[in-house]
């Protein structure tokens, strides 16, 4: 008795089908409305420019402020913290960290330092030395 072999799909068809499915998912994500933020965040991760969405920068800065409040940092920890270092907003010409963009981004931060003193997120991040200014 002769064996019957099953008919398979060519590899090209499978690859094209997978690519079409990915494109369809991308179009659906953009159409639903959340895709713009997903693709924007992905662009920033792979080396794109700083976010130009101020509401996104506010959310990021609020999270960093919460971290400072929990950390109760020394000055050295503060000036090396993401609050001082990470660019979170670009207005089309200037990059801002949360600290340098308090007046632009609109997130102020009050926290307690390692010595129990109240500090503000506008405190200089670049003062020489490791003592609070």
Short mmCIF file of C-alpha atoms in Angstrom, two decimals:
data_model
loop_
_atom_site.label_atom_id
_atom_site.label_comp_id
_atom_site.label_asym_id
_atom_site.label_seq_id
_atom_site.Cartn_x
_atom_site.Cartn_y
_atom_site.Cartn_z
CA UNK A 1 0.00 0.00 0.00
CA UNK A 2 1.34 3.39 -0.98
CA UNK A 3 1.71 5.94 1.82
CA UNK A 4 0.04 9.28 1.25
CA UNK A 5 2.05 12.34 2.21
CA UNK A 6 0.30 15.36 3.70
CA UNK A 7 0.37 18.55 1.71
CA UNK A 8 2.25 21.30 3.62
CA UNK A 9 2.31 25.06 3.28
CA UNK A 10 5.39 26.59 1.72
CA UNK A 11 7.67 28.45 4.15
CA UNK A 12 7.14 31.72 2.25
CA UNK A 13 3.40 31.55 2.93
CA UNK A 14 3.98 31.06 6.65
CA UNK A 15 6.41 34.00 6.86
CA UNK A 16 4.09 36.31 4.92
CA UNK A 17 1.18 35.26 7.12
CA UNK A 18 3.14 36.06 10.28
CA UNK A 19 4.17 39.48 8.94
CA UNK A 20 0.58 40.26 7.94
CA UNK A 21 -0.58 39.34 11.45
CA UNK A 22 2.00 41.69 13.01
CA UNK A 23 0.92 44.55 10.74
CA UNK A 24 -2.72 43.88 11.58
CA UNK A 25 -1.97 44.00 15.32
CA UNK A 26 -0.07 47.28 14.87
CA UNK A 27 -2.90 48.87 12.91
CA UNK A 28 -5.42 47.70 15.53
CA UNK A 29 -3.29 49.19 18.35
CA UNK A 30 -3.10 52.57 16.63
CA UNK A 31 -6.81 52.47 15.76
CA UNK A 32 -7.80 51.67 19.35
CA UNK A 33 -5.80 54.68 20.52
CA UNK A 34 -3.11 53.29 22.77
CA UNK A 35 -0.73 52.46 19.99
CA UNK A 36 0.66 55.97 19.67
CA UNK A 37 2.00 55.88 23.22
CA UNK A 38 3.31 52.34 22.78
CA UNK A 39 5.26 53.24 19.64
CA UNK A 40 6.48 56.52 21.19
CA UNK A 41 7.78 54.69 24.27
CA UNK A 42 9.42 52.06 22.08
CA UNK A 43 11.19 54.80 20.11
CA UNK A 44 12.53 56.32 23.32
CA UNK A 45 13.79 52.94 24.52
CA UNK A 46 15.80 52.23 21.37
CA UNK A 47 17.50 55.61 21.45
CA UNK A 48 15.00 58.11 20.17
CA UNK A 49 14.69 61.62 21.49
CA UNK A 50 13.28 62.57 24.87
CA UNK A 51 9.50 62.52 25.19
CA UNK A 52 7.74 65.64 23.95
CA UNK A 53 4.53 64.75 25.79
CA UNK A 54 4.35 66.83 28.95
CA UNK A 55 1.73 64.59 30.56
CA UNK A 56 4.10 61.63 30.18
CA UNK A 57 6.92 63.70 31.72
CA UNK A 58 4.66 64.63 34.67
CA UNK A 59 3.89 60.96 35.32
CA UNK A 60 7.58 60.03 35.17
CA UNK A 61 8.60 62.89 37.48
CA UNK A 62 5.89 62.07 40.00
CA UNK A 63 7.20 58.50 40.15
CA UNK A 64 10.75 59.74 40.64
CA UNK A 65 9.58 62.10 43.40
CA UNK A 66 7.85 59.19 45.15
CA UNK A 67 11.14 57.30 44.94
CA UNK A 68 13.03 60.24 46.54
CA UNK A 69 10.44 60.42 49.32
CA UNK A 70 10.92 56.71 50.06
CA UNK A 71 14.72 56.82 49.70
CA UNK A 72 15.40 59.77 52.05
CA UNK A 73 18.65 60.33 50.15
CA UNK A 74 22.03 61.69 51.06
CA UNK A 75 23.11 64.57 48.81
CA UNK A 76 25.33 62.22 46.82
CA UNK A 77 22.37 59.90 46.21
CA UNK A 78 20.17 62.87 45.26
CA UNK A 79 22.56 64.36 42.70
CA UNK A 80 23.01 60.92 41.10
CA UNK A 81 19.30 60.08 41.19
CA UNK A 82 17.16 59.86 38.04
CA UNK A 83 15.41 63.07 39.20
CA UNK A 84 18.63 64.92 38.41
CA UNK A 85 20.03 62.78 35.59
CA UNK A 86 17.30 61.39 33.30
CA UNK A 87 15.97 63.57 30.49
CA UNK A 88 12.18 63.28 30.69
CA UNK A 89 10.96 66.09 28.43
CA UNK A 90 12.05 67.99 25.34
CA UNK A 91 10.17 71.11 24.27
CA UNK A 92 11.62 70.99 20.78
CA UNK A 93 14.97 72.50 21.64
CA UNK A 94 15.78 71.99 25.31
CA UNK A 95 16.11 68.74 27.26
CA UNK A 96 14.75 68.81 30.81
CA UNK A 97 15.27 66.56 33.78
CA UNK A 98 12.62 66.60 36.49
CA UNK A 99 14.86 68.91 38.55
CA UNK A 100 15.68 71.34 35.75
CA UNK A 101 12.12 71.32 34.43
CA UNK A 102 10.11 71.86 37.62
CA UNK A 103 8.61 75.11 36.29
CA UNK A 104 8.09 73.69 32.78
CA UNK A 105 6.85 70.18 33.63
CA UNK A 106 4.89 71.29 36.69
CA UNK A 107 5.90 68.61 39.19
CA UNK A 108 7.46 69.90 42.38
CA UNK A 109 8.88 67.50 44.90
CA UNK A 110 9.28 67.81 48.64
CA UNK A 111 11.14 65.04 50.45
CA UNK A 112 13.09 64.36 53.62
CA UNK A 113 16.84 63.87 53.32
CA UNK A 114 18.93 61.30 55.19
CA UNK A 115 19.40 63.75 58.08
CA UNK A 116 15.66 64.38 58.51
CA UNK A 117 15.63 67.82 56.85
CA UNK A 118 12.94 68.87 54.38
CA UNK A 119 14.36 69.34 50.89
CA UNK A 120 12.85 70.42 47.60
CA UNK A 121 13.29 68.98 44.13
CA UNK A 122 14.63 72.32 42.93
CA UNK A 123 17.80 71.81 45.01
CA UNK A 124 20.86 71.98 42.79
CA UNK A 125 22.00 68.67 41.38
CA UNK A 126 25.43 69.91 40.35
CA UNK A 127 26.87 71.58 43.44
CA UNK A 128 30.41 70.37 44.06
CA UNK A 129 30.96 68.09 47.02
CA UNK A 130 28.61 65.71 48.77
CA UNK A 131 27.03 68.05 51.31
CA UNK A 132 23.56 69.55 50.97
CA UNK A 133 23.73 73.09 49.62
#
